Amino acid sequence: ELFVGPPELDAEWDDRGIDGVYRFLNRFWKLAMDSKDANVAETKEMVKIRHKLVYDVTQRLESFSLNTVISGFMEYNNKLIDLAKKTGGIDKETIETFIQLLAPFAPHVAEELWQEYGHEDSVFHTRWPEADEEAMKDDEIEIPVQINGKTRAVISISAETSKEEAIAAGKEAIADKLTGNVVKEIYVPKKIINIVMK
C-alpha cells in the first residue's frame, strides 16, 4: 500500500500494484546476484548513484513520504541496471547499501540478499548508511546555449567550468548561428548560457 500513495490518505486497494513491486524486487534481486558473480570494481558513477540513493531515501523517510521512497527505489534500480549493462555489474558496496536501505520495506528479500553477500549477522544490525554530499556532485553538466532567449544547442561542460570557459564553449557550439553583433554574454552558473545579439 505504500506504493499507492501517502499513508495518511485512504487508498483503493488494487492487486495490480503488487505486480509492479514484485517486478522491481525481482529485477533488483537479479542485479544483485549478477553483480555478486561479476565482482565489479566501483566507478565514480556508481559512487555518485550510491550516495544520491542514500540521500534521497533518507530525506523521504524523514519527511514521511513513504510512497516516494518506493518509487525512488525503482528509479535508482533502473539507473543501476542501465549502468550495469555498460560495466558488467555494480560494485559490492553499492549493492549492499541498496540492501540496507531496502530492508525496512522488504525485510525478507533484504535479509536473504545480505546473507548471499557473505554476512552472517542480520542486515538490521548494521548502521544506516550516510550520504557524502561531495560524492553526489556531478562532474559534467548539460547547459542549454541560447541566442536571444531561444535554445540553439546543448553542451556538456565540467561543473567547475569558469564563466569565460563556459561562454567560449557555448559560442563554439553555435558558431554557425552567430551572424549579428554580440551585445551581451550571460552565463548563469550550471544553468544556462545566453548570447544576446542585434
GROMACS .gro file of C-alpha atoms in nm:
model
  198
    1GLU     CA    1   0.000   0.000   0.000
    2LEU     CA    2   0.298   0.234   0.050
    3PHE     CA    3   0.348   0.243  -0.326
    4VAL     CA    4  -0.012   0.361  -0.392
    5GLY     CA    5   0.014   0.696  -0.216
    6PRO     CA    6   0.089   0.878   0.108
    7PRO     CA    7   0.000   0.663   0.411
    8GLU     CA    8  -0.223   0.934   0.560
    9LEU     CA    9  -0.461   0.918   0.262
   10ASP     CA   10  -0.717   0.645   0.202
   11ALA     CA   11  -0.628   0.425  -0.092
   12GLU     CA   12  -0.832   0.193  -0.310
   13TRP     CA   13  -0.669  -0.148  -0.290
   14ASP     CA   14  -0.560  -0.276  -0.628
   15ASP     CA   15  -0.384  -0.610  -0.677
   16ARG     CA   16  -0.207  -0.473  -0.985
   17GLY     CA   17   0.011  -0.258  -0.756
   18ILE     CA   18   0.165  -0.578  -0.623
   19ASP     CA   19   0.280  -0.675  -0.972
   20GLY     CA   20   0.492  -0.359  -1.008
   21VAL     CA   21   0.660  -0.404  -0.671
   22TYR     CA   22   0.714  -0.776  -0.738
   23ARG     CA   23   0.879  -0.694  -1.073
   24PHE     CA   24   1.100  -0.434  -0.904
   25LEU     CA   25   1.213  -0.679  -0.633
   26ASN     CA   26   1.286  -0.946  -0.896
   27ARG     CA   27   1.487  -0.701  -1.105
   28PHE     CA   28   1.687  -0.588  -0.802
   29TRP     CA   29   1.744  -0.950  -0.697
   30LYS     CA   30   1.878  -1.032  -1.044
   31LEU     CA   31   2.101  -0.722  -1.047
   32ALA     CA   32   2.239  -0.808  -0.702
   33MET     CA   33   2.309  -1.172  -0.788
   34ASP     CA   34   2.460  -1.093  -1.131
   35SER     CA   35   2.679  -0.823  -0.972
   36LYS     CA   36   2.791  -1.058  -0.694
   37ASP     CA   37   2.919  -1.306  -0.952
   38ALA     CA   38   3.076  -1.031  -1.168
   39ASN     CA   39   3.283  -0.881  -0.881
   40VAL     CA   40   3.298  -0.535  -1.045
   41ALA     CA   41   3.519  -0.252  -0.914
   42GLU     CA   42   3.336   0.069  -0.826
   43THR     CA   43   3.331   0.359  -1.069
   44LYS     CA   44   3.272   0.729  -1.000
   45GLU     CA   45   2.922   0.694  -1.142
   46MET     CA   46   2.839   0.405  -0.907
   47VAL     CA   47   2.963   0.603  -0.606
   48LYS     CA   48   2.757   0.905  -0.712
   49ILE     CA   49   2.440   0.698  -0.757
   50ARG     CA   50   2.501   0.524  -0.423
   51HIS     CA   51   2.527   0.850  -0.229
   52LYS     CA   52   2.232   1.008  -0.410
   53LEU     CA   53   2.024   0.700  -0.327
   54VAL     CA   54   2.116   0.722   0.043
   55TYR     CA   55   2.043   1.096   0.048
   56ASP     CA   56   1.707   1.068  -0.132
   57VAL     CA   57   1.578   0.770   0.068
   58THR     CA   58   1.683   0.929   0.399
   59GLN     CA   59   1.521   1.264   0.311
   60ARG     CA   60   1.198   1.098   0.200
   61LEU     CA   61   1.185   0.881   0.512
   62GLU     CA   62   1.242   1.179   0.741
   63SER     CA   63   0.955   1.366   0.572
   64PHE     CA   64   0.734   1.051   0.588
   65SER     CA   65   0.697   1.045   0.207
   66LEU     CA   66   0.694   0.667   0.213
   67ASN     CA   67   0.532   0.625  -0.129
   68THR     CA   68   0.809   0.830  -0.289
   69VAL     CA   69   1.069   0.612  -0.114
   70ILE     CA   70   0.932   0.310  -0.301
   71SER     CA   71   0.923   0.490  -0.636
   72GLY     CA   72   1.277   0.618  -0.561
   73PHE     CA   73   1.400   0.262  -0.515
   74MET     CA   74   1.255   0.173  -0.855
   75GLU     CA   75   1.412   0.478  -1.019
   76TYR     CA   76   1.759   0.409  -0.875
   77ASN     CA   77   1.731   0.039  -0.954
   78ASN     CA   78   1.668   0.129  -1.319
   79LYS     CA   79   1.973   0.360  -1.317
   80LEU     CA   80   2.189   0.084  -1.174
   81ILE     CA   81   2.058  -0.172  -1.425
   82ASP     CA   82   2.142   0.067  -1.712
   83LEU     CA   83   2.489   0.127  -1.567
   84ALA     CA   84   2.545  -0.247  -1.514
   85LYS     CA   85   2.482  -0.305  -1.886
   86LYS     CA   86   2.787  -0.087  -1.958
   87THR     CA   87   3.011  -0.207  -1.674
   88GLY     CA   88   2.916  -0.573  -1.643
   89GLY     CA   89   2.770  -0.526  -1.296
   90ILE     CA   90   2.759  -0.300  -0.990
   91ASP     CA   91   3.016  -0.284  -0.711
   92LYS     CA   92   2.959  -0.468  -0.384
   93GLU     CA   93   2.932  -0.157  -0.163
   94THR     CA   94   2.658  -0.001  -0.378
   95ILE     CA   95   2.452  -0.322  -0.379
   96GLU     CA   96   2.499  -0.368  -0.004
   97THR     CA   97   2.394  -0.006   0.060
   98PHE     CA   98   2.081  -0.061  -0.151
   99ILE     CA   99   2.004  -0.375   0.052
  100GLN     CA  100   2.042  -0.184   0.382
  101LEU     CA  101   1.805   0.089   0.263
  102LEU     CA  102   1.556  -0.163   0.128
  103ALA     CA  103   1.550  -0.371   0.449
  104PRO     CA  104   1.271  -0.180   0.635
  105PHE     CA  105   1.045  -0.213   0.329
  106ALA     CA  106   1.127  -0.566   0.210
  107PRO     CA  107   1.290  -0.737   0.512
  108HIS     CA  108   1.281  -1.094   0.380
  109VAL     CA  109   1.439  -1.007   0.046
  110ALA     CA  110   1.698  -0.780   0.210
  111GLU     CA  111   1.794  -1.038   0.473
  112GLU     CA  112   1.831  -1.313   0.212
  113LEU     CA  113   2.046  -1.093  -0.015
  114TRP     CA  114   2.254  -0.978   0.282
  115GLN     CA  115   2.341  -1.340   0.357
  116GLU     CA  116   2.408  -1.408  -0.013
  117TYR     CA  117   2.669  -1.131   0.011
  118GLY     CA  118   2.851  -1.324   0.282
  119HIS     CA  119   2.722  -1.161   0.600
  120GLU     CA  120   2.636  -1.387   0.892
  121ASP     CA  121   2.479  -1.113   1.105
  122SER     CA  122   2.140  -0.957   1.025
  123VAL     CA  123   2.117  -0.656   0.794
  124PHE     CA  124   1.921  -0.492   1.077
  125HIS     CA  125   2.235  -0.491   1.293
  126THR     CA  126   2.411  -0.251   1.055
  127ARG     CA  127   2.425   0.127   1.080
  128TRP     CA  128   2.205   0.332   0.846
  129PRO     CA  129   2.421   0.448   0.553
  130GLU     CA  130   2.522   0.814   0.535
  131ALA     CA  131   2.541   1.023   0.218
  132ASP     CA  132   2.855   1.210   0.122
  133GLU     CA  133   2.742   1.530  -0.050
  134GLU     CA  134   3.080   1.574  -0.222
  135ALA     CA  135   3.041   1.232  -0.385
  136MET     CA  136   2.696   1.328  -0.517
  137LYS     CA  137   2.820   1.623  -0.723
  138ASP     CA  138   2.800   1.591  -1.098
  139ASP     CA  139   3.133   1.614  -1.280
  140GLU     CA  140   2.970   1.701  -1.610
  141ILE     CA  141   2.656   1.907  -1.656
  142GLU     CA  142   2.446   1.984  -1.961
  143ILE     CA  143   2.386   2.352  -2.031
  144PRO     CA  144   2.149   2.495  -2.292
  145VAL     CA  145   2.306   2.760  -2.514
  146GLN     CA  146   2.063   3.029  -2.626
  147ILE     CA  147   2.068   3.311  -2.876
  148ASN     CA  148   1.829   3.590  -2.770
  149GLY     CA  149   1.649   3.352  -2.534
  150LYS     CA  150   1.596   3.067  -2.782
  151THR     CA  151   1.786   2.742  -2.726
  152ARG     CA  152   2.015   2.664  -3.020
  153ALA     CA  153   2.240   2.394  -2.867
  154VAL     CA  154   2.309   2.197  -2.551
  155ILE     CA  155   2.669   2.145  -2.439
  156SER     CA  156   2.832   1.926  -2.173
  157ILE     CA  157   3.085   2.102  -1.953
  158SER     CA  158   3.254   2.038  -1.620
  159ALA     CA  159   3.053   2.153  -1.319
  160GLU     CA  160   3.359   2.359  -1.217
  161THR     CA  161   3.395   2.541  -1.552
  162SER     CA  162   3.458   2.916  -1.524
  163LYS     CA  163   3.225   3.175  -1.679
  164GLU     CA  164   3.477   3.256  -1.954
  165GLU     CA  165   3.532   2.889  -2.045
  166ALA     CA  166   3.157   2.817  -2.043
  167ILE     CA  167   3.077   3.111  -2.271
  168ALA     CA  168   3.364   3.018  -2.507
  169ALA     CA  169   3.237   2.658  -2.529
  170GLY     CA  170   2.881   2.782  -2.583
  171LYS     CA  171   2.984   3.021  -2.861
  172GLU     CA  172   3.185   2.746  -3.028
  173ALA     CA  173   2.878   2.519  -3.028
  174ILE     CA  174   2.665   2.783  -3.203
  175ALA     CA  175   2.939   2.947  -3.414
  176ASP     CA  176   2.748   2.890  -3.740
  177LYS     CA  177   2.444   3.074  -3.593
  178LEU     CA  178   2.632   3.381  -3.467
  179THR     CA  179   2.553   3.614  -3.756
  180GLY     CA  180   2.496   3.952  -3.585
  181ASN     CA  181   2.676   4.168  -3.333
  182VAL     CA  182   2.706   4.014  -2.988
  183VAL     CA  183   2.568   4.268  -2.740
  184LYS     CA  184   2.583   4.067  -2.419
  185GLU     CA  185   2.701   3.726  -2.296
  186ILE     CA  186   2.513   3.583  -1.999
  187TYR     CA  187   2.614   3.275  -1.801
  188VAL     CA  188   2.401   3.156  -1.512
  189PRO     CA  189   2.636   2.901  -1.349
  190LYS     CA  190   2.531   2.539  -1.405
  191LYS     CA  191   2.204   2.657  -1.565
  192ILE     CA  192   2.223   2.843  -1.897
  193ILE     CA  193   2.430   3.042  -2.147
  194ASN     CA  194   2.253   3.319  -2.338
  195ILE     CA  195   2.414   3.520  -2.617
  196VAL     CA  196   2.225   3.844  -2.685
  197MET     CA  197   2.265   3.965  -3.044
  198LYS     CA  198   2.145   4.257  -3.258
   0.00000   0.00000   0.00000
